[in-house]
PDB file of C-alpha atoms in Angstrom:
ATOM      1  CA  MET A 601     103.855 -73.867 -18.384  1.00  0.00           C
ATOM      2  CA  ASP A 602     102.044 -72.845 -15.231  1.00  0.00           C
ATOM      3  CA  LYS A 603     103.486 -74.186 -11.996  1.00  0.00           C
ATOM      4  CA  ARG A 604     101.121 -75.577  -9.400  1.00  0.00           C
ATOM      5  CA  THR A 605     100.949 -73.575  -6.183  1.00  0.00           C
ATOM      6  CA  LEU A 606     102.658 -75.392  -3.324  1.00  0.00           C
ATOM      7  CA  THR A 607     101.120 -75.372   0.146  1.00  0.00           C
ATOM      8  CA  MET A 608     102.017 -76.672   3.576  1.00  0.00           C
ATOM      9  CA  SER A 609      99.891 -79.685   2.671  1.00  0.00           C
ATOM     10  CA  ASP A 610     102.641 -80.601   0.177  1.00  0.00           C
ATOM     11  CA  PHE A 611     105.232 -80.039   2.897  1.00  0.00           C
ATOM     12  CA  ALA A 612     103.251 -82.349   5.209  1.00  0.00           C
ATOM     13  CA  THR A 613     103.317 -85.224   2.717  1.00  0.00           C
ATOM     14  CA  LYS A 614     107.068 -84.934   2.171  1.00  0.00           C
ATOM     15  CA  ILE A 615     108.423 -83.905   5.557  1.00  0.00           C
ATOM     16  CA  ASP A 616     106.072 -83.496   8.533  1.00  0.00           C
ATOM     17  CA  LYS A 617     102.449 -82.654   9.263  1.00  0.00           C
ATOM     18  CA  TYR A 618     102.888 -81.322  12.804  1.00  0.00           C
ATOM     19  CA  PHE A 619     103.320 -77.662  11.963  1.00  0.00           C
ATOM     20  CA  ASN A 620     103.391 -76.375  15.550  1.00  0.00           C
ATOM     21  CA  VAL A 621     106.311 -78.660  16.413  1.00  0.00           C
ATOM     22  CA  PHE A 622     107.988 -77.796  13.108  1.00  0.00           C
ATOM     23  CA  ILE A 623     107.839 -74.120  14.108  1.00  0.00           C
ATOM     24  CA  GLU A 624     109.345 -75.051  17.509  1.00  0.00           C
ATOM     25  CA  TYR A 625     112.103 -76.967  15.707  1.00  0.00           C
ATOM     26  CA  CYS A 626     112.915 -73.912  13.588  1.00  0.00           C
ATOM     27  CA  ASN A 627     112.948 -71.666  16.662  1.00  0.00           C
ATOM     28  CA  THR A 628     115.186 -74.069  18.565  1.00  0.00           C
ATOM     29  CA  PHE A 629     117.717 -74.241  15.754  1.00  0.00           C
ATOM     30  CA  ASP A 630     117.505 -70.528  14.864  1.00  0.00           C
ATOM     31  CA  ILE A 631     116.060 -71.110  11.407  1.00  0.00           C
ATOM     32  CA  GLU A 632     114.094 -68.089  10.205  1.00  0.00           C
ATOM     33  CA  LEU A 633     110.995 -69.794   8.840  1.00  0.00           C
ATOM     34  CA  PHE A 634     108.720 -66.817   8.220  1.00  0.00           C
ATOM     35  CA  ASN A 635     110.585 -65.134   5.382  1.00  0.00           C
ATOM     36  CA  ASP A 636     110.276 -64.739   1.627  1.00  0.00           C
ATOM     37  CA  ARG A 637     112.774 -67.510   1.018  1.00  0.00           C
ATOM     38  CA  PHE A 638     110.288 -70.130   2.239  1.00  0.00           C
ATOM     39  CA  LEU A 639     106.827 -68.580   2.184  1.00  0.00           C
ATOM     40  CA  SER A 640     104.812 -66.806  -0.480  1.00  0.00           C
ATOM     41  CA  ASN A 641     103.522 -64.416   2.185  1.00  0.00           C
ATOM     42  CA  PRO A 642     106.168 -64.107   4.924  1.00  0.00           C
ATOM     43  CA  SER A 643     104.061 -61.657   6.944  1.00  0.00           C
ATOM     44  CA  ILE A 644     101.961 -64.520   8.317  1.00  0.00           C
ATOM     45  CA  LYS A 645     103.201 -66.010  11.572  1.00  0.00           C
ATOM     46  CA  TYR A 646     101.349 -69.331  11.613  1.00  0.00           C
ATOM     47  CA  LEU A 647     101.097 -72.331   9.320  1.00  0.00           C
ATOM     48  CA  SER A 648      98.068 -74.218   8.054  1.00  0.00           C
ATOM     49  CA  LYS A 649      97.604 -76.778   5.302  1.00  0.00           C
ATOM     50  CA  SER A 650      96.617 -74.005   2.896  1.00  0.00           C
ATOM     51  CA  THR A 651      99.594 -71.718   3.612  1.00  0.00           C
ATOM     52  CA  GLU A 652     101.340 -71.095   0.298  1.00  0.00           C
ATOM     53  CA  ILE A 653     105.008 -72.014   0.310  1.00  0.00           C
ATOM     54  CA  LYS A 654     107.939 -71.898  -2.041  1.00  0.00           C
ATOM     55  CA  GLU A 655     109.765 -74.963  -3.322  1.00  0.00           C
ATOM     56  CA  GLU A 656     112.791 -73.866  -1.267  1.00  0.00           C
ATOM     57  CA  LEU A 657     110.968 -74.808   1.959  1.00  0.00           C
ATOM     58  CA  ILE A 658     110.747 -78.436   0.888  1.00  0.00           C
ATOM     59  CA  THR A 659     114.219 -78.429  -0.675  1.00  0.00           C
ATOM     60  CA  TYR A 660     115.827 -76.979   2.464  1.00  0.00           C
ATOM     61  CA  PHE A 661     114.086 -79.210   5.006  1.00  0.00           C
ATOM     62  CA  LYS A 662     113.948 -82.507   3.123  1.00  0.00           C
ATOM     63  CA  PRO A 663     117.523 -83.482   4.154  1.00  0.00           C
ATOM     64  CA  LEU A 664     116.568 -82.579   7.753  1.00  0.00           C
ATOM     65  CA  ARG A 665     113.460 -84.775   7.811  1.00  0.00           C
ATOM     66  CA  ASP A 666     114.899 -87.366  10.216  1.00  0.00           C
ATOM     67  CA  GLU A 667     116.027 -84.615  12.592  1.00  0.00           C
ATOM     68  CA  ILE A 668     112.597 -82.967  12.459  1.00  0.00           C
ATOM     69  CA  LEU A 669     110.908 -86.305  13.183  1.00  0.00           C
ATOM     70  CA  GLU A 670     113.308 -87.021  16.076  1.00  0.00           C
ATOM     71  CA  TYR A 671     112.593 -83.556  17.466  1.00  0.00           C
ATOM     72  CA  ARG A 672     108.831 -84.238  17.189  1.00  0.00           C
ATOM     73  CA  TYR A 673     109.204 -87.618  18.882  1.00  0.00           C
ATOM     74  CA  ASP A 674     111.125 -86.028  21.754  1.00  0.00           C
ATOM     75  CA  TYR A 675     108.599 -83.181  21.984  1.00  0.00           C
ATOM     76  CA  TYR A 676     105.554 -85.457  22.315  1.00  0.00           C
ATOM     77  CA  THR A 677     107.162 -88.185  24.422  1.00  0.00           C
ATOM     78  CA  LYS A 678     106.755 -87.993  28.186  1.00  0.00           C
ATOM     79  CA  LYS A 679     110.336 -87.641  29.447  1.00  0.00           C
ATOM     80  CA  SER A 680     111.887 -88.075  32.840  1.00  0.00           C
ATOM     81  CA  ILE A 681     114.502 -85.738  34.241  1.00  0.00           C
ATOM     82  CA  GLN A 682     117.107 -88.416  33.467  1.00  0.00           C
ATOM     83  CA  ASP A 683     115.909 -88.713  29.857  1.00  0.00           C
ATOM     84  CA  ILE A 684     116.421 -84.971  29.405  1.00  0.00           C
ATOM     85  CA  ALA A 685     119.813 -85.168  31.141  1.00  0.00           C
ATOM     86  CA  ASN A 686     120.910 -87.907  28.748  1.00  0.00           C
ATOM     87  CA  ILE A 687     120.231 -85.634  25.770  1.00  0.00           C
ATOM     88  CA  THR A 688     121.380 -82.308  27.200  1.00  0.00           C
ATOM     89  CA  GLY A 689     124.328 -83.496  29.255  1.00  0.00           C
ATOM     90  CA  ALA A 690     123.075 -81.311  32.109  1.00  0.00           C
ATOM     91  CA  ASP A 691     122.868 -82.322  35.760  1.00  0.00           C
ATOM     92  CA  ASN A 692     119.485 -83.439  37.039  1.00  0.00           C
ATOM     93  CA  SER A 693     119.444 -80.505  39.472  1.00  0.00           C
ATOM     94  CA  ARG A 694     119.800 -78.002  36.631  1.00  0.00           C
ATOM     95  CA  ILE A 695     116.931 -79.604  34.729  1.00  0.00           C
ATOM     96  CA  ILE A 696     114.775 -79.660  37.863  1.00  0.00           C
ATOM     97  CA  SER A 697     115.502 -75.974  38.439  1.00  0.00           C
ATOM     98  CA  TYR A 698     114.692 -75.122  34.809  1.00  0.00           C
ATOM     99  CA  LEU A 699     111.409 -77.039  34.828  1.00  0.00           C
ATOM    100  CA  GLU A 700     110.479 -75.555  38.201  1.00  0.00           C
ATOM    101  CA  ARG A 701     110.777 -72.074  36.671  1.00  0.00           C
ATOM    102  CA  ILE A 702     108.525 -72.919  33.703  1.00  0.00           C
ATOM    103  CA  LYS A 703     106.158 -75.485  35.229  1.00  0.00           C
ATOM    104  CA  SER A 704     103.201 -73.085  35.111  1.00  0.00           C
ATOM    105  CA  SER A 705     103.409 -73.131  31.294  1.00  0.00           C
ATOM    106  CA  PHE A 706     102.476 -76.836  31.241  1.00  0.00           C
ATOM    107  CA  ASP A 707      98.919 -78.168  31.221  1.00  0.00           C
ATOM    108  CA  LYS A 708      98.205 -80.762  33.905  1.00  0.00           C
ATOM    109  CA  SER A 709      98.417 -83.530  31.290  1.00  0.00           C
ATOM    110  CA  GLU A 710     101.897 -82.367  30.219  1.00  0.00           C
ATOM    111  CA  ILE A 711     103.626 -82.594  33.596  1.00  0.00           C
ATOM    112  CA  SER A 712     103.294 -85.386  36.116  1.00  0.00           C
ATOM    113  CA  ASP A 713     104.834 -86.838  39.261  1.00  0.00           C
ATOM    114  CA  LEU A 714     105.337 -83.525  41.031  1.00  0.00           C
ATOM    115  CA  SER A 715     106.005 -83.622  44.766  1.00  0.00           C
ATOM    116  CA  PRO A 716     102.988 -83.507  47.134  1.00  0.00           C
ATOM    117  CA  TYR A 717     103.695 -79.762  47.353  1.00  0.00           C
ATOM    118  CA  GLY A 718     103.654 -79.296  43.568  1.00  0.00           C
ATOM    119  CA  ASP A 719     107.421 -79.060  43.136  1.00  0.00           C
ATOM    120  CA  VAL A 720     109.457 -80.563  40.317  1.00  0.00           C
ATOM    121  CA  THR A 721     111.527 -83.522  41.524  1.00  0.00           C
ATOM    122  CA  VAL A 722     113.756 -86.157  39.972  1.00  0.00           C
ATOM    123  CA  GLU A 723     110.565 -88.232  39.510  1.00  0.00           C
ATOM    124  CA  THR A 724     108.800 -85.547  37.442  1.00  0.00           C
ATOM    125  CA  LYS A 725     107.962 -86.278  33.814  1.00  0.00           C
ATOM    126  CA  VAL A 726     107.113 -83.754  31.085  1.00  0.00           C
ATOM    127  CA  LYS A 727     105.955 -83.709  27.486  1.00  0.00           C
ATOM    128  CA  HIS A 728     105.206 -81.015  24.892  1.00  0.00           C
ATOM    129  CA  ILE A 729     108.669 -79.606  25.333  1.00  0.00           C
ATOM    130  CA  SER A 730     111.786 -80.708  23.542  1.00  0.00           C
ATOM    131  CA  SER A 731     114.990 -81.678  25.288  1.00  0.00           C
ATOM    132  CA  TYR A 732     116.748 -79.835  22.457  1.00  0.00           C
ATOM    133  CA  LYS A 733     114.920 -76.601  23.312  1.00  0.00           C
ATOM    134  CA  ILE A 734     116.001 -77.042  26.927  1.00  0.00           C
ATOM    135  CA  LEU A 735     119.584 -77.545  25.742  1.00  0.00           C
ATOM    136  CA  LYS A 736     119.372 -74.356  23.658  1.00  0.00           C
ATOM    137  CA  ASP A 737     118.080 -72.434  26.697  1.00  0.00           C
ATOM    138  CA  PHE A 738     120.978 -73.773  28.787  1.00  0.00           C
ATOM    139  CA  GLN A 739     123.483 -72.737  26.122  1.00  0.00           C
ATOM    140  CA  THR A 740     121.922 -69.265  25.952  1.00  0.00           C
ATOM    141  CA  GLN A 741     122.204 -68.942  29.750  1.00  0.00           C
ATOM    142  CA  GLU A 742     125.850 -70.013  29.604  1.00  0.00           C
ATOM    143  CA  ARG A 743     126.647 -67.424  26.926  1.00  0.00           C
ATOM    144  CA  GLN A 744     124.924 -64.734  28.973  1.00  0.00           C
ATOM    145  CA  LEU A 745     126.882 -65.755  32.060  1.00  0.00           C
ATOM    146  CA  ILE A 746     130.185 -65.560  30.157  1.00  0.00           C
ATOM    147  CA  LEU A 747     129.222 -62.115  28.856  1.00  0.00           C
ATOM    148  CA  GLN A 748     128.281 -60.908  32.335  1.00  0.00           C
ATOM    149  CA  ASN A 749     131.581 -62.208  33.724  1.00  0.00           C
ATOM    150  CA  LYS A 750     133.483 -60.268  31.045  1.00  0.00           C
ATOM    151  CA  ILE A 751     131.571 -57.100  31.912  1.00  0.00           C
ATOM    152  CA  THR A 752     132.365 -57.598  35.601  1.00  0.00           C
ATOM    153  CA  GLU A 753     136.069 -58.131  34.774  1.00  0.00           C
ATOM    154  CA  ARG A 754     136.203 -54.911  32.733  1.00  0.00           C
ATOM    155  CA  LYS A 755     134.530 -52.943  35.520  1.00  0.00           C
ATOM    156  CA  GLN A 756     137.093 -54.237  38.033  1.00  0.00           C
ATOM    157  CA  ILE A 757     139.994 -53.180  35.787  1.00  0.00           C
ATOM    158  CA  LYS A 758     138.783 -49.547  35.583  1.00  0.00           C
TER     159      LYS A 758
END
């Protein structure tokens, strides 16, 4: 019996059709998407409806469907600094600082309510970025800071 070839179109009907946000989700949660476990040709680095997939892609992500949809909702929703703080647990000032550093990566329609000077403020709102990605970036910074502190401690002991 010949099995039908599965494509991302099948994935879209069962899990999610927003492939770019799905890729962001995988990156945020350190899931290696582009490998031979999930894709027929893991050398590609983009997804389209015709991309051939393996059954394992659907099997693995089906239980995570609600999380993927929540991630997508957060990604596309225009969020205030406080909205992001509620998810990340970070102080508003840390979020403002983070967004200030990356604000040039946003299109004008993706960031609003900047100060008259173009600065990020507590009133600023953003979309096309996930609060969960911001949280991951914060956690990465914290790990790097801990590592740097350990290096400094070792240098002081010598």
